């Protein structure tokens, strides 16, 4: 289990993971037939040695506080998240500059928030799904009219009135939402102007089928707004032996 540890004396951070003691492997053409040699390492012990006599504390990462301008899968990026010791909330910058470097964690003086940049429908996905599912098939004019209607509806929506759908986006600044019952009724009522008879029944079924977890989800995009403040003047903490800090017990 990962643990985020802060040195109260100098504000250094360390992310303790199960991989801290894994060896490194170095290319050595004169060593073994496999041409690699193992180098012992213990990153956490190095951190303890460097902060000998300092006070350490465990920080709990605040759920859903992660933000980054690049996708989750991008290894080279700067991210921000929040953590707390139960009394204070800290803003933490997570980054690395090269792919072969370990991740670094740094306290940031200030705060960040996410500002809504825009809301959009999944037009291409909706069009593709309508062509795939609707029997008898819709004309392109009908598909375009439905997209125009849905796009008009989105302009009137307050995203705070919608339900956030978890684990849909691959990007930290993209969030998917399901429309509420009021928006649903508006959409269905106005579909009567585009579809008649069996086609209306088919589009109604399509809307109910995809409103909560499919192509009718709305995609909201956000920007990171970082507010930096002057760093607070630290009051020196008395040094304590590391063995008194529960968080640093080694097993």
XYZ file of C-alpha atoms in Angstrom, residues 119-123 126 143-159 162 179 182-191 193-194 216 218:
39
model
C -19.912 21.146 -22.554
C -20.395 19.180 -25.739
C -22.359 16.245 -27.087
C -20.696 13.200 -28.624
C -21.948 14.052 -32.101
C -24.382 9.510 -31.651
C -29.915 12.502 -37.807
C -28.707 16.082 -38.284
C -31.982 17.411 -36.849
C -31.627 15.214 -33.743
C -28.027 16.373 -33.213
C -29.098 20.009 -33.615
C -31.884 19.516 -31.056
C -29.559 17.864 -28.548
C -26.905 20.535 -29.061
C -29.524 23.249 -28.432
C -30.567 21.486 -25.214
C -26.964 21.453 -23.961
C -26.778 25.250 -24.249
C -29.492 25.539 -21.576
C -27.980 23.017 -19.141
C -26.353 23.815 -15.804
C -23.845 20.979 -15.472
C -26.525 16.619 -14.071
C -28.829 14.421 -18.299
C -36.196 17.453 -16.909
C -33.704 17.490 -19.783
C -34.855 14.016 -20.812
C -38.500 15.084 -21.033
C -37.535 18.171 -23.061
C -35.582 16.021 -25.505
C -38.378 13.467 -25.906
C -41.070 16.123 -26.309
C -39.184 17.913 -29.065
C -38.369 14.662 -30.860
C -41.270 17.367 -34.325
C -38.683 15.179 -36.081
C -25.852 10.475 -25.006
C -22.389 14.949 -22.105
